[in-house]
Coordinates of C-alpha atoms in Angstrom, one line a residue:
X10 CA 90.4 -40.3 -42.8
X11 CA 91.3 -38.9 -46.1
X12 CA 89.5 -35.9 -47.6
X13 CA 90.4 -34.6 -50.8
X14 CA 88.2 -31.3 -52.5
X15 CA 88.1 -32.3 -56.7
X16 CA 90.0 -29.8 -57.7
X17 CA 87.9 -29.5 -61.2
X18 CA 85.8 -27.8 -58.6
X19 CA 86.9 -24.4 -59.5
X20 CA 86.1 -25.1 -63.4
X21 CA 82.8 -27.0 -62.0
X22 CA 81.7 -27.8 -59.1
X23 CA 81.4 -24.9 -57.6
X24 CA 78.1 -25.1 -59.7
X25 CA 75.8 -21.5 -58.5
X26 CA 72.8 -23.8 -57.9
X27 CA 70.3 -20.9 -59.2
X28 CA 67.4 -22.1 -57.0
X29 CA 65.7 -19.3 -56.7
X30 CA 67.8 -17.6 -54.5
X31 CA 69.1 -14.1 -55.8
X32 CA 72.4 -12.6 -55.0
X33 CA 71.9 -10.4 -51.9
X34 CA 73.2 -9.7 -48.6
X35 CA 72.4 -12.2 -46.0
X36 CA 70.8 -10.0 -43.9
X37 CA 69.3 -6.0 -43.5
X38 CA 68.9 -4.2 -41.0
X39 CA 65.3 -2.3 -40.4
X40 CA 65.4 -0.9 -36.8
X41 CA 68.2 -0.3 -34.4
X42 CA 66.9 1.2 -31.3
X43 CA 67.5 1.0 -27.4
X44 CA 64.0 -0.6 -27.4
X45 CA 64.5 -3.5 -30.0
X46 CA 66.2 -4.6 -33.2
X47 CA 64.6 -6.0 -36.5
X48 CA 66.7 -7.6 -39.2
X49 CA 65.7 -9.6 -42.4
X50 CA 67.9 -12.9 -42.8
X51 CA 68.3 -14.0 -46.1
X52 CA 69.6 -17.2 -47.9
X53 CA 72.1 -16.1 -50.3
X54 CA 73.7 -18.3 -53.6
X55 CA 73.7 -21.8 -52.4
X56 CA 77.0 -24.0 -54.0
X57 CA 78.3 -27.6 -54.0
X58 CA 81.6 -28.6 -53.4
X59 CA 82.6 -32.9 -53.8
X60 CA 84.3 -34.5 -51.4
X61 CA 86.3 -37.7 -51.6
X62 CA 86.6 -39.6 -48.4
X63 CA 87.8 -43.1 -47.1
X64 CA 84.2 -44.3 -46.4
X65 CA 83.1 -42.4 -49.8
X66 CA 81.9 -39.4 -51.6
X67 CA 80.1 -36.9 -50.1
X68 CA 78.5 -33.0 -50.8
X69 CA 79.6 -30.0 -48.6
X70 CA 77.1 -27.3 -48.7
X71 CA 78.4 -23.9 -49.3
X72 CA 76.4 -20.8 -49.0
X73 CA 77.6 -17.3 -49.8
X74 CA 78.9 -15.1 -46.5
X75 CA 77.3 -17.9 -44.4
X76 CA 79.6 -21.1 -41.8
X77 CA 79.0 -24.1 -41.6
X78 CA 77.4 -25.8 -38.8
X79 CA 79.5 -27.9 -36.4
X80 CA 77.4 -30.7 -34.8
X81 CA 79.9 -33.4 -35.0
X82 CA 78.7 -36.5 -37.3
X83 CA 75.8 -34.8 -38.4
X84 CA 75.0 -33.0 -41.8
X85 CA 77.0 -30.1 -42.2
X86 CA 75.1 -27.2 -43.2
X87 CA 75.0 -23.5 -43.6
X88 CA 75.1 -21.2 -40.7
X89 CA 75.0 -17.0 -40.7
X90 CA 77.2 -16.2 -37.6
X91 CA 77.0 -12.4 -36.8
X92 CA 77.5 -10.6 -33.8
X93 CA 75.0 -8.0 -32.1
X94 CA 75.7 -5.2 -30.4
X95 CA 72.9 -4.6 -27.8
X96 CA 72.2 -2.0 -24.6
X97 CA 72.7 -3.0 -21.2
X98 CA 69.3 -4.8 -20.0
X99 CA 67.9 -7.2 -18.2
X100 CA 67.5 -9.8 -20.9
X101 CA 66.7 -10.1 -24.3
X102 CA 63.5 -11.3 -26.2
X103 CA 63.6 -13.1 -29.8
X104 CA 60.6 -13.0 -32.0
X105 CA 61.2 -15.1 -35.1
X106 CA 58.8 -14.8 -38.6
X107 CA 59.7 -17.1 -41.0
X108 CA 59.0 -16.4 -44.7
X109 CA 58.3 -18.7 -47.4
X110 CA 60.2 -22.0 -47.7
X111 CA 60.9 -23.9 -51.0
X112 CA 61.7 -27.7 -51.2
X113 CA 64.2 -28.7 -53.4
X114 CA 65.4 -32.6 -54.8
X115 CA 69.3 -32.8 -53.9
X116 CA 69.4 -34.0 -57.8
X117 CA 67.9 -31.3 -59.5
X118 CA 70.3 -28.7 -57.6
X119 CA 73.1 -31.3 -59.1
X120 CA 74.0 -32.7 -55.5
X121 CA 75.0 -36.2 -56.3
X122 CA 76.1 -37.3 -52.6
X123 CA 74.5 -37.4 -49.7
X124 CA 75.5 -34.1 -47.6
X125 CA 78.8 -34.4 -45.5
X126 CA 79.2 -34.6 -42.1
X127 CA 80.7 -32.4 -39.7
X128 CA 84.2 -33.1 -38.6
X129 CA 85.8 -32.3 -35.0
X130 CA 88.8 -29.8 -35.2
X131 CA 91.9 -30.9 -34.5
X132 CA 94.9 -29.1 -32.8
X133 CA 98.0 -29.1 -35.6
X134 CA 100.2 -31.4 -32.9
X135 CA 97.3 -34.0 -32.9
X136 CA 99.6 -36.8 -35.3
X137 CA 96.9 -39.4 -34.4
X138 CA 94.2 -41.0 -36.8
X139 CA 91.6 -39.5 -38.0
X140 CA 88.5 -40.8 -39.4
X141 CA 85.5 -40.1 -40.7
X142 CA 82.6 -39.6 -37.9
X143 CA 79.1 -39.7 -39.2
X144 CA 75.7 -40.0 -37.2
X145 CA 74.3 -43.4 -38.9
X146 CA 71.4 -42.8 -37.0
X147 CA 70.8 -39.2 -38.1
X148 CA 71.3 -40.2 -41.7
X149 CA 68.5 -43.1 -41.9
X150 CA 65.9 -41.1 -40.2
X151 CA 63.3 -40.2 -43.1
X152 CA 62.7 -36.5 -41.8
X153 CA 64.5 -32.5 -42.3
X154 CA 67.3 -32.2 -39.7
X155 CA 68.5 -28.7 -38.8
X156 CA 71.6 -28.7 -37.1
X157 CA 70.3 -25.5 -34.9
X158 CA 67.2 -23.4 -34.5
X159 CA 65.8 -21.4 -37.6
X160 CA 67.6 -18.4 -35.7
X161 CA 69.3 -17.9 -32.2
X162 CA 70.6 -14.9 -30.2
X163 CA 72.6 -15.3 -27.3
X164 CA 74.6 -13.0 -24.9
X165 CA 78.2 -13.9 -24.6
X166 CA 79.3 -10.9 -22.8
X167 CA 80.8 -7.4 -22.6
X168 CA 83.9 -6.3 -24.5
X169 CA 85.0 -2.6 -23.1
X170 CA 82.1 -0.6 -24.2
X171 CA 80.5 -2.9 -26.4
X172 CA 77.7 -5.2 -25.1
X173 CA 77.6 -8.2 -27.4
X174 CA 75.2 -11.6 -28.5
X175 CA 75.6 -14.0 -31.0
X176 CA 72.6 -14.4 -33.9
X177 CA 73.0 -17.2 -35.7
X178 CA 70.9 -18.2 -38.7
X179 CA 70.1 -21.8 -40.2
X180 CA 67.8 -21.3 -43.6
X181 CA 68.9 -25.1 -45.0
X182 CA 67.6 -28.5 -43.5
X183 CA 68.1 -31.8 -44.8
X184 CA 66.4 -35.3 -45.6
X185 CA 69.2 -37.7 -45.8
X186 CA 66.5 -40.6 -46.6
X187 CA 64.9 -38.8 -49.4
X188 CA 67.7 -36.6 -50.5
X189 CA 65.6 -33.6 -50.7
X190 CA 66.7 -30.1 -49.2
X191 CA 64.1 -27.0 -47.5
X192 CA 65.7 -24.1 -47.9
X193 CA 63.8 -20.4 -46.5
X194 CA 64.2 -17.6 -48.4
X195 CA 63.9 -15.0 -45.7
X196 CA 63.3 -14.6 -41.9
X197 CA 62.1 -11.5 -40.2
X198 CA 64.0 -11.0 -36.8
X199 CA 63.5 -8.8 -33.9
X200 CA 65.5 -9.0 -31.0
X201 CA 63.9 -7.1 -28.1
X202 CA 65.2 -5.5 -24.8
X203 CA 63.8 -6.1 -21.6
X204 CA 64.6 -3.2 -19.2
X205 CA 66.5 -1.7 -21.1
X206 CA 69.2 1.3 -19.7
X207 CA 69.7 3.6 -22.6
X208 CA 71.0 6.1 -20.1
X209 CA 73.7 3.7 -18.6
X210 CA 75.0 2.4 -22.2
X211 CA 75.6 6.0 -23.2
X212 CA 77.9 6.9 -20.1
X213 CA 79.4 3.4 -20.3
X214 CA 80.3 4.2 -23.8
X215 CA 81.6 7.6 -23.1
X216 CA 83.8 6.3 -20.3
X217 CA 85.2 2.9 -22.3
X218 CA 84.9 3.7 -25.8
X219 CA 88.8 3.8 -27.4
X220 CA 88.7 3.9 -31.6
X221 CA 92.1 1.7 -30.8
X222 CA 89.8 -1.4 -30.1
X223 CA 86.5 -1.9 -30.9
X224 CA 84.5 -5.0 -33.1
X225 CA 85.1 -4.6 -36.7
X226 CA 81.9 -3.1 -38.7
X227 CA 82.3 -6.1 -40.8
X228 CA 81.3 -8.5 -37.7
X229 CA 78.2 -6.9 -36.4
X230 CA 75.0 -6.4 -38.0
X231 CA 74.3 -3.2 -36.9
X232 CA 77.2 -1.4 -36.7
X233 CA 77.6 2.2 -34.5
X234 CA 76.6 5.2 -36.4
X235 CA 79.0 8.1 -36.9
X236 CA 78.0 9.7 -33.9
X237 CA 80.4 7.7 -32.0
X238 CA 83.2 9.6 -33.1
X239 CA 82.1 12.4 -30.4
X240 CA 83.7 9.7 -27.9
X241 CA 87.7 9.5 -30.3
X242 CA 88.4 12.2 -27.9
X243 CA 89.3 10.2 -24.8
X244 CA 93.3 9.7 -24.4
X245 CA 94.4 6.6 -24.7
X246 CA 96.3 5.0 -21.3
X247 CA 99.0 2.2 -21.4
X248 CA 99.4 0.3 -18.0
X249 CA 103.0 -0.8 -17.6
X250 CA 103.2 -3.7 -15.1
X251 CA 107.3 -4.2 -14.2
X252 CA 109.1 -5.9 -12.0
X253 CA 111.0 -2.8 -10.3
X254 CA 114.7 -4.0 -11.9
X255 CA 113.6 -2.4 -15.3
X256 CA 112.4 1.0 -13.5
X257 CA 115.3 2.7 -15.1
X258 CA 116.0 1.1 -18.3
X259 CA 111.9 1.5 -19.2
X260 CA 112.1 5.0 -19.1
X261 CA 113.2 6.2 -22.6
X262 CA 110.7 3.8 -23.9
X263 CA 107.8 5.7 -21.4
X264 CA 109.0 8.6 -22.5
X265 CA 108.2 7.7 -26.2
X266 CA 105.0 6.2 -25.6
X267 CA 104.3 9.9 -23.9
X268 CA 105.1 11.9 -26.9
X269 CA 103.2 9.5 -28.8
X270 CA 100.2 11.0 -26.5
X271 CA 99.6 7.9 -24.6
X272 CA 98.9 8.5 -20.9
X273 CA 101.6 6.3 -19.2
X274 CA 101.4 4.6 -15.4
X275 CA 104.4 2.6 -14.6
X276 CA 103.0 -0.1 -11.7
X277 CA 106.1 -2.0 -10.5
X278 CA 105.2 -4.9 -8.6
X279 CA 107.1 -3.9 -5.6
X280 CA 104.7 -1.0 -5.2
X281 CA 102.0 -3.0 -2.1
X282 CA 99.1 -1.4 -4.4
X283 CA 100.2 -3.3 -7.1
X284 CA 101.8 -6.6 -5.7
X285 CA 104.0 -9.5 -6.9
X286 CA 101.0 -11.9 -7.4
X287 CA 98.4 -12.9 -10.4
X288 CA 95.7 -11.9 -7.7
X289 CA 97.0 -8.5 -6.5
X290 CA 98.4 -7.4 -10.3
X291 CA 94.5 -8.4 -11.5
X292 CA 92.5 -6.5 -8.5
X293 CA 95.2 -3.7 -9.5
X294 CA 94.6 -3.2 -13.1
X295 CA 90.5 -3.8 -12.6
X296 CA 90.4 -0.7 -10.2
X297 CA 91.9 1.2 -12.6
X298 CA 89.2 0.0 -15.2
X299 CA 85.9 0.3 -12.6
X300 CA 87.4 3.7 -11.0
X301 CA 87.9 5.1 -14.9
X302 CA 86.3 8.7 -16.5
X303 CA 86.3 10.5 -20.0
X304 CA 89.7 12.1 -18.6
X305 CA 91.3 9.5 -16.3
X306 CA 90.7 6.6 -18.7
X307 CA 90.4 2.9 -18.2
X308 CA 93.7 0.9 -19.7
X309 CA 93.5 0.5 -23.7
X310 CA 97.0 -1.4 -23.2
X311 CA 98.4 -3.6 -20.3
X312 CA 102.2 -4.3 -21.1
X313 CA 104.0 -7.1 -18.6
X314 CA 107.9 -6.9 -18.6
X315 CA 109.8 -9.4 -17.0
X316 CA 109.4 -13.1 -17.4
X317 CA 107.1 -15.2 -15.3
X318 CA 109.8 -15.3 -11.9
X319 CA 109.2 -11.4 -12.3
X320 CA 105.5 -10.9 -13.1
X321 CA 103.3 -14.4 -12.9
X322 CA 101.6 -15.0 -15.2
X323 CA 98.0 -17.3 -15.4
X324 CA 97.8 -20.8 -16.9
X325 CA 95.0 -21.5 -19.6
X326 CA 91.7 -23.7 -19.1
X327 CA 93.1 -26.2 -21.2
X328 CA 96.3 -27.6 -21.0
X329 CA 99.3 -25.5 -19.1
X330 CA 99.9 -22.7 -21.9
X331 CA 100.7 -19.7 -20.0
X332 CA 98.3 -16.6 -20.7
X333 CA 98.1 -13.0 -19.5
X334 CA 94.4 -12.9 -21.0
X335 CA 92.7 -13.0 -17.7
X336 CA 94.8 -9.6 -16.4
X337 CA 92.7 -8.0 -18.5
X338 CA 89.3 -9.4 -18.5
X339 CA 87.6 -6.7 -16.3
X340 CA 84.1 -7.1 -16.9
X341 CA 82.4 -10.4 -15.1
X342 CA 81.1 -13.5 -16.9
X343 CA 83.3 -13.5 -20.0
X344 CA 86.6 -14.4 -21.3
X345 CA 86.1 -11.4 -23.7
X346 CA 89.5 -8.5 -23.1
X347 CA 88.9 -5.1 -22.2
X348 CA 92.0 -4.2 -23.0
X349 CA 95.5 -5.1 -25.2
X350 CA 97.9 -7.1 -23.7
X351 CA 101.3 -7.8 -24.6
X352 CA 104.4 -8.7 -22.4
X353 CA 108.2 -8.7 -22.8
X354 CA 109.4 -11.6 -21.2
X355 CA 113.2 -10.9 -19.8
X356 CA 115.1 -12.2 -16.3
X357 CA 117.3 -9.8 -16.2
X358 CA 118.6 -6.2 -18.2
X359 CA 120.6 -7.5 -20.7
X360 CA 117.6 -10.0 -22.2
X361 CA 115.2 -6.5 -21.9
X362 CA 117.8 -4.2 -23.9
X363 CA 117.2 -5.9 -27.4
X364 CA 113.6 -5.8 -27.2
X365 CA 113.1 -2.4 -25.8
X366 CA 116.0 -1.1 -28.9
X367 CA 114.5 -3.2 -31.7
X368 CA 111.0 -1.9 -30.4
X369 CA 111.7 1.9 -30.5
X370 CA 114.0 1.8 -33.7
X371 CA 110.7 0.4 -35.5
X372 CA 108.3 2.7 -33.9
X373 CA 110.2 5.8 -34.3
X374 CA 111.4 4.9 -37.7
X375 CA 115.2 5.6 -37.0
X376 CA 116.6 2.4 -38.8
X377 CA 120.0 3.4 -41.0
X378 CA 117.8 2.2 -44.1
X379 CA 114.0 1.8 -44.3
X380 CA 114.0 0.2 -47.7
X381 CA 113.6 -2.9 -46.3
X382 CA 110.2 -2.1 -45.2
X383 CA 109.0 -3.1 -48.4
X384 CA 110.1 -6.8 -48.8
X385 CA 108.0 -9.4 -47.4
X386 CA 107.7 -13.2 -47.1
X387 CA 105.0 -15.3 -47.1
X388 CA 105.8 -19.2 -45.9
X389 CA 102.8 -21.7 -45.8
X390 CA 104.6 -24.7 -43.9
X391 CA 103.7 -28.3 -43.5
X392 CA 100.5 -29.2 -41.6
X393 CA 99.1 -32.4 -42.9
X394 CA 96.3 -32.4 -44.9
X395 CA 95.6 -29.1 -44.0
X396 CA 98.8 -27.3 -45.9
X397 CA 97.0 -27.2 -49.4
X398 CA 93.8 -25.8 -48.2
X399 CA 94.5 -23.9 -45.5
X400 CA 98.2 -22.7 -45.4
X401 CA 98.1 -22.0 -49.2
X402 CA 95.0 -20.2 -48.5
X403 CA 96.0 -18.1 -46.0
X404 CA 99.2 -16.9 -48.1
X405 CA 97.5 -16.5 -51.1
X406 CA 94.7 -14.4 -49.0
X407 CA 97.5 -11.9 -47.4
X408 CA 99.0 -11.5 -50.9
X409 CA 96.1 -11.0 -52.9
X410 CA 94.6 -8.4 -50.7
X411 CA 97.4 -6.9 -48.3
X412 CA 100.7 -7.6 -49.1
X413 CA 101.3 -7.1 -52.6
X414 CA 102.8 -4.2 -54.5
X415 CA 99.9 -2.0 -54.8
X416 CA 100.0 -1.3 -50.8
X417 CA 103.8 -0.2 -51.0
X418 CA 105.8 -3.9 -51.4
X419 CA 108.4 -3.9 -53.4
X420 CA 109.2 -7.7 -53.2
X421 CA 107.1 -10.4 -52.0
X422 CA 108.7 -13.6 -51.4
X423 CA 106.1 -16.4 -51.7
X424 CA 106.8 -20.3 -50.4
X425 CA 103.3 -22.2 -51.0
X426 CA 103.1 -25.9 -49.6
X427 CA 105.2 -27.6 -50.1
X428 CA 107.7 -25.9 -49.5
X429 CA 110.1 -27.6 -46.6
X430 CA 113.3 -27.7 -49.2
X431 CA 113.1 -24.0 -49.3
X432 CA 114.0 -23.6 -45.7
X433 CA 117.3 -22.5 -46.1
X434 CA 116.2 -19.9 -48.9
X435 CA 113.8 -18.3 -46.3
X436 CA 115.8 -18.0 -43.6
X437 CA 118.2 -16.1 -46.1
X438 CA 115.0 -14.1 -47.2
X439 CA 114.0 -13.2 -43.6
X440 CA 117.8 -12.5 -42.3
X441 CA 118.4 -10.0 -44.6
X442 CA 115.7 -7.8 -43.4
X443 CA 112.0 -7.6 -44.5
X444 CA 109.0 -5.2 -43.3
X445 CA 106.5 -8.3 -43.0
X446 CA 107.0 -12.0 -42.4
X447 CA 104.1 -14.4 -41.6
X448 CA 104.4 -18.2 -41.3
X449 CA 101.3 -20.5 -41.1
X450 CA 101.6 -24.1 -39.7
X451 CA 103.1 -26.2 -36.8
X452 CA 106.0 -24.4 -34.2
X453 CA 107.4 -24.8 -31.4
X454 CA 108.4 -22.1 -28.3
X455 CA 111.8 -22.2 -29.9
X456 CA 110.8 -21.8 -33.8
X457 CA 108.6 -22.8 -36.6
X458 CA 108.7 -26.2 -37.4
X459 CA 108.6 -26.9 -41.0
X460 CA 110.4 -25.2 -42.7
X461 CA 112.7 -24.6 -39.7
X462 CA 113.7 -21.5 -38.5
X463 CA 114.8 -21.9 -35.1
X464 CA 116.5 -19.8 -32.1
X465 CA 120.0 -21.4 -33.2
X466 CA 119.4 -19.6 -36.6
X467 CA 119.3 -16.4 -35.9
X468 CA 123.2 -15.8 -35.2
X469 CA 123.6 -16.0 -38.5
X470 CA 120.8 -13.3 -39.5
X471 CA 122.3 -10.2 -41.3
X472 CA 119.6 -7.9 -40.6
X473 CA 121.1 -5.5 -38.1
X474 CA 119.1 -2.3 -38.1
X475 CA 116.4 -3.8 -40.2
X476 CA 113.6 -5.0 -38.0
X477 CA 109.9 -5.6 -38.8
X478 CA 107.4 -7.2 -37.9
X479 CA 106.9 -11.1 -38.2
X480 CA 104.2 -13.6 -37.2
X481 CA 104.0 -17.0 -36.4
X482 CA 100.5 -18.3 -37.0
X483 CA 101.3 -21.2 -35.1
X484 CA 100.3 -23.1 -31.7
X485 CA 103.4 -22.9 -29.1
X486 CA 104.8 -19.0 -30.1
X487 CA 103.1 -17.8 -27.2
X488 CA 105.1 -20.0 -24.7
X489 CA 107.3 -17.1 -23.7
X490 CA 107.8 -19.5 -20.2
X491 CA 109.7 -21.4 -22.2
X492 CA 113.6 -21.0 -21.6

């Protein structure tokens, strides 16, 4: 399938359909109690966007702060996702009041196609075809589809000291037949508590609460108050889990992370407490969390060193990428992690040595020359149709709003799709030492794809003594049991 977005859309079809829908937040909160919550949902600025396909034109729906929905081959159509921070109970009640609805022709809001479908995602190694799914039976029925419920809440589970649902809200239907669109205005929400334990959510917050990792505010719709901060107090613990050949060579790096205030325990795998197995390493590190108090603190970071003959590692539910995720997954019934984890993957000293120098010149700021702090580069690689949109969008983001001289860069080095001549020109960029490097699109556990910047590259790196820090948005830079 071929999708292309008009690109006169920015000069016109992102058209502000004013249908009576003023500019406002998509929701407010009016309570936020241990008892119950109550939220308005709004619809916000409803937009258009054309898309060209293989089997024709179609229009996505676009509504301000709101997703999409994501029922495959059915209407796509907007969806508020926000998450909820609730007490510990037994179960939760939704009572939904829907406000006044208004029906609109697709015509008169200058839709011209009927509303596109929902597409599958695709992982960025898929090379296969793809073409455009659409439910022919859901677009000849003569009726309003909603892809969900007016509104849901649902649990998904307990992130350190933060129990957490999902809301989701669905103003927009549509009739395919009769090309007409129902849009609400406003919902009044409130989310109840059955049994709630105000008593047990306080000391389970004083006991897990870390301000090193919490839920952004900008996720949740009701946010803690400022009271929390009488919980910042608690220290903040790393865990070090090591195969006991590094005992020695780990300890100037403990004994930075001490000075730093972190409360350090080294749990070599050796130890029988600790054990040389996924099983014995886990029912370790959870003991630690379920045994934790306001002084004796549950781990905020788990850090693995050796490689996975040293400390094993777990294998994820899809596939057989390697992950540490489940090390850390204390509380039951999610995949949500209640702590940091990171790991530096070495067989023997001499692999450990550059990560643990390169780690502690960056953190204690002892490089010959920081100036180079204050380059960057930016590299949106090749991933199919998805480079112009997505790639490009994600540079343009981090430069328009992060990396860019007003937060202290002195030169930002840009590649935007396409891009795949400049390889040689970023490697050049990158070698010489810069403070941030990101690249978005397709890699490999040995280096980005395209443009390449593989292992065998980095010989010729002149950036000695100028380390920062550099991401690769990419699917396999994770595989770290790859040799």
């Amino acid at each position: 399938m071929k999708i292309e977005f008009k690109t006169s859309m920015l000069l016109i079809l992102l058209i502000a359909l004013s249908v009576g829908l003023q500019a406002q937040q998509a929701y407010r909160l009016m309570q936020n109690d241990s008892e119950k919550i109550e939220l308005r949902l709004n619809s916000t600025t409803l937009t258009s966007v054309e898309v060209k396909t293989d089997a024709g034109y179609f229009s996505r729906l676009v509504m301000d702060q709101f997703h999409s929905s994501v029922q495959v081959g059915d209407p796509e159509l907007p969806t508020l996702v926000k998450l909820v921070e609730i007490p510990l109970c037994d179960d939760i009640e939704l009572h939904v009041t829907p406000g006044d609805f208004v029906i609109y022709d697709a015509a008169d809001l200058n839709i011209s196609y009927p509303v596109f479908p929902a597409q599958p995602s695709y992982e960025k190694s898929y090379d296969g075809p793809i073409d455009l799914i659409k439910n022919t039976q859901t677009y000849q029925q003569d009726q309003f589809f909603a892809a969900t419920p007016l509104v849901t809440v649902n649990p998904i589970g307990q992130m350190r000291d933060q129990n957490l649902a999902e809301l989701t809200f669905s103003p927009v239907s549509y009739n395919p037949v009769t090309q007409q669109l129902k849009v609400y205005q406003s919902v009044d929400v409130e989310i109840r508590f059955v049994n709630s334990r105000p008593s047990e959510t306080a000391a389970m917050k004083r006991v897990y609460h870390t301000p090193m990792m919490s839920v952004p505010k900008s996720l949740l719709v009701n946010p803690a108050e400022p009271q929390r901060a009488e919980w910042n107090h608690n220290p903040i613990k790393m865990v070090i889990v090591s195969h006991p050949m590094f005992e020695t060579q780990l300890a100037p790096f403990i004994e930075w992370k001490k000075r730093k205030g972190f409360i350090v325990d080294l749990a070599l795998t050796n130890n029988p407490s600790v054990g040389s197995t996924t099983t014995t390493i886990k029912n370790y590190l959870k003991a630690l969390y379920d045994n934790a108090t306001e002084t004796n603190p549950a781990p905020t970071f788990v850090l693995f060193v050796g490689d996975v003959a040293q400390v094993p590692t777990f294998s994820g539910t899809e596939g057989s990428h390697v992950t540490d995720l489940y090390y850390v997954t204390f509380t039951t019934g999610d995949h949500l992690p209640d702590a940091y984890y990171g790991r530096f993957s070495a067989t023997n000293a001499s692999e450990l040595a550059p990560q643990l120098e390169k780690t502690l010149m960056y953190e204690m700021y002892t490089m010959p020359d920081p100036s180079y702090l204050d380059d960057a580069v930016l590299v949106a690689g090749y991933d199919s149709n998805w480079s112009p949109t997505h790639a490009n969008g994600q540079v343009n983001y981090l430069a328009n709003n992060y990396i860019n001289t007003g937060y202290g860069y002195s030169n930002i080095y840009k590649h935007l799709h396409p891009c795949s001549a400049q390889a040689a020109l970023i490697r050049q960029q990158i070698g010489n030492g810069v403070g941030y490097a990101n690249y978005s699109a397709h890699c490999g556990p040995t280096g980005w794809g395209d443009p390449s910047f593989e292992n065998h590259h980095v010989p010729a790196m002149n950036n000695e003594g100028k380390y920062g820090l550099i991401i690769g948005n990419c699917c396999q830079s994770g595989m770290f049991d790859n040799s």
